[in-house]
C-alpha positions in Angstrom: 1.1 -2.7 23.9 0.0 -4.8 20.9 -2.8 -7.3 21.5 -4.4 -9.8 19.1 -7.6 -11.9 19.2 -7.4 -15.4 17.7 -10.2 -16.3 15.3 -11.2 -19.3 13.2 -11.7 -18.9 9.5 -12.9 -21.2 6.7 -11.3 -21.1 3.2 -14.1 -20.3 0.7 -12.2 -22.2 -2.0 -11.6 -25.6 -0.3 -13.3 -25.4 3.0 -10.1 -25.8 5.1 -10.4 -24.5 8.7 -7.5 -22.3 9.9 -6.5 -20.0 12.7 -6.0 -16.3 12.1 -5.9 -13.2 14.3 -7.5 -9.8 14.6 -5.4 -6.8 15.8 -7.2 -5.5 18.8 -4.9 -2.6 20.0 -1.5 -1.3 19.5 0.8 1.6 20.7 2.7 3.6 18.1 6.0 5.0 19.4 7.3 6.3 16.1 5.8 6.5 12.6 6.8 7.8 9.2 4.0 9.1 7.0 4.0 9.5 3.3 2.0 11.7 0.9 0.2 8.6 -0.6 -1.3 7.7 2.8 1.2 5.0 3.6 2.3 4.9 7.3 5.4 3.0 8.2 5.0 2.5 12.0 6.7 -0.8 12.6 3.6 -2.7 13.8 2.0 -5.7 12.2 -0.4 -4.6 9.5 -4.1 -5.6 9.8 -4.6 -8.6 7.5 -7.6 -8.0 5.3 -6.5 -10.6 2.8 -5.5 -14.1 3.8 -4.1 -17.1 1.9 -5.2 -20.7 2.5 -2.5 -22.9 4.0 -4.0 -25.9 2.1 -4.9 -24.7 -1.4 -3.1 -21.3 -1.6 -6.4 -19.7 -2.5 -6.6 -15.9 -1.8 -9.6 -14.6 0.0 -11.0 -11.7 2.1 -10.5 -12.7 5.8 -13.7 -11.0 6.9 -15.8 -13.1 4.5 -14.2 -16.3 5.8 -14.7 -15.7 9.6 -16.8 -18.3 11.4 -19.9 -16.9 13.2 -19.1 -19.0 16.3 -15.8 -19.4 18.1 -14.3 -22.9 18.2 -13.1 -24.8 21.3 -9.5 -24.0 22.3 -8.4 -27.6 21.7 -9.8 -27.5 18.2 -8.1 -24.1 17.5 -4.7 -25.5 18.7 -4.9 -28.2 16.1 -5.5 -25.9 13.1 -2.9 -24.5 10.8 -2.4 -20.8 10.6 -3.7 -18.9 7.6 -1.0 -17.3 5.5 -0.6 -13.8 4.2 1.7 -12.1 1.7 4.8 -12.5 3.9 4.4 -16.3 3.4 4.4 -16.2 -0.4 7.3 -18.1 -1.9 8.6 -15.0 -3.8 8.6 -12.6 -0.8 12.4 -12.6 -0.5 13.2 -12.8 -4.2 15.2 -10.0 -5.8 12.2 -8.9 -7.9 9.7 -9.2 -5.0 8.6 -5.6 -5.4 7.5 -6.2 -9.0 5.8 -9.5 -8.0 3.9 -7.6 -5.4 2.7 -5.1 -7.9 1.6 -8.0 -10.2 -0.1 -9.7 -7.3 -2.5 -6.8 -6.7 -2.9 -6.1 -10.4 -4.0 -9.7 -11.0 -6.5 -9.6 -8.1 -8.1 -6.5 -9.6 -8.3 -8.1 -13.1 -9.8 -11.2 -11.6 -12.6 -9.1 -10.0 -11.5 -10.3 -6.5 -13.1 -7.1 -5.2 -16.9 -7.3 -5.2 -17.6 -3.9 -3.8 -16.2 -0.3 -4.0 -14.4 -0.6 -0.6 -12.5 -3.7 -1.6 -11.6 -2.3 -4.9 -10.3 0.9 -3.3 -8.3 -1.2 -0.8 -6.6 -3.2 -3.6 -6.0 -0.1 -5.7 -4.4 1.7 -2.7 -2.1 -1.3 -2.1 -1.2 -1.3 -5.8 -0.4 2.4 -5.6 1.7 1.9 -2.5 3.5 -1.1 -4.1 4.5 0.9 -7.2 5.6 3.8 -5.0 7.7 1.4 -2.9 10.1 1.2 -5.8 11.2 4.8 -5.0 9.9 5.3 -1.5 13.1 4.5 0.5 15.9 5.7 -1.8 19.0 6.9 0.0 20.1 10.4 -0.8 23.4 11.0 -2.5 24.5 13.2 0.5 24.3 10.2 2.8 27.3 8.6 1.0 30.4 8.4 3.2 32.9 7.7 0.4 33.1 7.5 -3.4 32.2 3.8 -3.4 29.0 4.4 -1.5 28.2 7.4 -3.7 28.5 5.2 -6.8 26.4 2.4 -5.3 23.6 4.8 -4.2 23.6 6.6 -7.6 23.4 3.2 -9.4 20.5 2.1 -7.2 18.6 5.3 -7.6 18.9 5.1 -11.4 17.8 1.5 -11.5 14.9 2.2 -9.2 13.8 5.2 -11.3 13.9 3.1 -14.5 11.8 0.4 -12.9 9.3 3.0 -11.6 9.0 4.5 -15.1 7.9 1.1 -16.3 4.7 1.4 -14.2 4.0 5.1 -14.8 1.0 4.4 -17.1 -0.4 1.7 -14.7 -0.2 4.1 -11.7 -2.0 6.8 -13.7 -4.8 4.4 -14.8 -5.0 3.2 -11.2 -5.3 6.7 -9.8 -8.0 7.6 -12.3 -10.2 4.9 -10.9 -9.2 5.7 -7.3 -10.2 9.3 -7.7 -13.6 8.2 -9.0 -14.2 5.8 -6.1 -12.8 8.3 -3.5 -15.1 11.1 -4.6 -18.0 8.7 -4.9 -17.6 7.5 -1.4 -17.6 11.1 0.0 -15.9 12.5 3.1 -13.0 13.6 1.0 -9.6 14.7 2.5 -8.6 17.4 0.1 -4.8 17.0 0.7 -5.1 13.3 -0.2 -7.1 14.0 -3.3 -4.7 16.7 -4.4 -1.9 14.2 -4.0 -3.6 11.7 -6.3 -3.9 14.4 -9.0 -0.3 15.4 -8.4 1.0 11.9 -8.9 -0.9 11.5 -12.1 0.7 14.7 -13.4 -2.5 16.8 -13.4 -0.9 19.7 -11.6 -3.5 22.2 -12.5 -6.3 20.1 -10.9 -4.0 19.3 -7.9 -3.4 23.0 -7.2 -7.1 23.8 -7.7 -8.0 21.3 -5.0 -5.1 22.2 -2.7 -6.2 25.8 -2.6 -9.5 24.7 -1.1 -7.8 23.4 2.0 -8.7 25.5 5.0 -6.0 24.6 7.4 -2.7 25.5 5.7 0.2 23.9 7.7 3.5 22.3 7.0 2.0 19.4 4.9 0.0 21.9 2.8 3.2 23.9 2.1 5.2 20.7 1.2 2.4 19.7 -1.2 2.2 23.1 -2.8 6.0 23.1 -3.3 5.8 19.7 -5.0 3.0 20.7 -7.3 4.7 24.0 -8.3 7.9 22.0 -9.2 5.8 19.5 -11.1 7.2 16.7 -9.0 5.1 13.5 -9.1 7.1 11.3 -6.7 5.8 10.2 -3.3 7.4 12.1 -0.4 7.7 11.8 3.3 5.5 14.1 5.4 7.3 14.1 8.7 
């Protein structure tokens, strides 16, 4: 069961009061996990970044929370804060690229004022670039020649678009690796995948071989590294 707690927040840009929510608990019935840490479990994602309904300013929700709860009648009269799903381009044909630029611009504007926030943004940037090729249909899934041609065309177009951001993803991963090691408590499989995706296969294998529990994910990662495959892949 998914439960939420309603909270009041104040836009740091214009001072507008709004309603928002915190995810309190949820039950996951099925999830798909990927090598870059992304988990597609079908539940509402925790909103760490909010957008003002009045001025469209972007801010960290935690920094905007009021220290005291407001009266229920006051809360009922407030507009709800927005998130990325409310942005005007969210259903555009080029929405994936616009999402990449959204996170890239936040990083350039120094929206993150500490290491945790920077790592959060860089992780979302990484995921957004990988989304370009994350859910591609396999050619074997085609039921006829028309579907085969459509899937082939889509795969080629997606691959060309992904290639456009190859340098950005490598630069982003360089910084992520630095922040991740600096923070400590390193998951070696996750770190090995960062090096694999930035094409440093020697370093990726060096780190992978330090993993103590060698299960199915370890074997998948080792196979990808040996084949010099940099693409994100499904773990389960």
